[in-house]
Short mmCIF file of C-alpha atoms in Angstrom, two decimals:
data_model
loop_
_atom_site.label_atom_id
_atom_site.label_comp_id
_atom_site.label_asym_id
_atom_site.label_seq_id
_atom_site.Cartn_x
_atom_site.Cartn_y
_atom_site.Cartn_z
CA MET H 83 8.26 21.67 17.03
CA ALA H 84 9.77 22.25 13.22
CA ARG H 85 7.66 21.37 10.43
CA LYS H 86 9.34 18.64 7.86
CA GLY H 87 9.37 19.99 4.51
CA LEU H 88 8.11 18.92 0.74
CA LYS H 89 9.43 15.66 -0.07
CA ALA H 90 8.07 14.08 -4.29
CA CYS H 91 8.45 10.40 -5.47
CA THR H 92 11.24 9.87 -6.61
CA LYS H 93 9.05 7.58 -8.63
CA CYS H 94 6.17 8.39 -9.43
CA ASN H 95 7.49 12.69 -7.93
CA TYR H 96 3.65 12.85 -6.13
CA ILE H 97 4.19 15.98 -3.40
CA THR H 98 4.25 14.46 0.56
CA HIS H 99 5.51 15.02 4.00
CA ASP H 100 7.03 11.83 4.35
CA ASP H 101 9.32 9.53 3.00
CA PHE H 102 7.30 7.55 1.22
CA CYS H 103 5.17 8.07 -0.98
CA PRO H 104 1.72 7.15 0.21
CA ILE H 105 1.05 6.07 -3.72
CA CYS H 106 3.88 3.69 -4.91
CA GLN H 107 5.53 3.19 -0.99
CA HIS H 108 9.03 4.10 -3.44
CA GLU H 109 11.71 7.18 -1.79
CA THR H 110 11.30 10.92 -1.73
CA SER H 111 13.34 13.30 -1.52
CA GLU H 112 13.31 16.83 -0.93
CA ASN H 113 15.48 17.91 -4.42
CA ILE H 114 12.18 19.11 -6.75
CA ARG H 115 11.43 21.35 -9.33
CA GLY H 116 8.52 22.24 -10.18
CA LEU H 117 5.10 22.40 -9.62
CA LEU H 118 2.47 20.38 -11.90
CA ILE H 119 -1.27 20.41 -9.66
CA ILE H 120 -4.47 17.62 -10.84
CA LEU H 121 -7.81 18.49 -9.79
CA ASP H 122 -9.01 16.53 -12.07
CA PRO H 123 -7.62 13.93 -13.79
CA VAL H 124 -9.74 12.05 -15.77
CA ASN H 125 -11.31 14.97 -18.14
CA SER H 126 -7.23 17.01 -18.04
CA GLU H 127 -5.18 17.13 -20.96
CA VAL H 128 -2.32 17.96 -19.26
CA ALA H 129 -3.08 15.04 -16.59
CA LYS H 130 -3.06 12.84 -19.69
CA ILE H 131 -0.15 13.99 -21.47
CA ALA H 132 2.06 14.39 -17.66
CA GLN H 133 0.20 10.90 -17.45
CA LYS H 134 -1.51 11.27 -13.83
CA ASP H 135 -4.80 9.29 -13.59
CA ILE H 136 -4.30 10.37 -9.75
CA LYS H 137 -5.78 14.09 -7.82
CA GLY H 138 -2.72 15.76 -6.83
CA LYS H 139 0.73 18.22 -6.58
CA TYR H 140 3.64 16.65 -8.62
CA ALA H 141 7.21 17.69 -8.46
CA LEU H 142 8.00 18.27 -12.56
CA SER H 143 11.48 16.92 -11.50
CA VAL H 144 12.85 14.99 -8.70
CA LYS H 145 16.36 14.08 -8.03
#
């Protein structure tokens, strides 16, 4: 069985394998660039700048 590729939400950029984002339920796209991993959104300056409050993997750009 073939493994599905990574996709990212077109709204919040959350990376998943699903066709719809588990966070905001928007569609996902395979056309992604860059990777941002948030481990501690409460204490991370990068998470604050990126406006991410849920830990996980995010694409820097999604089309």
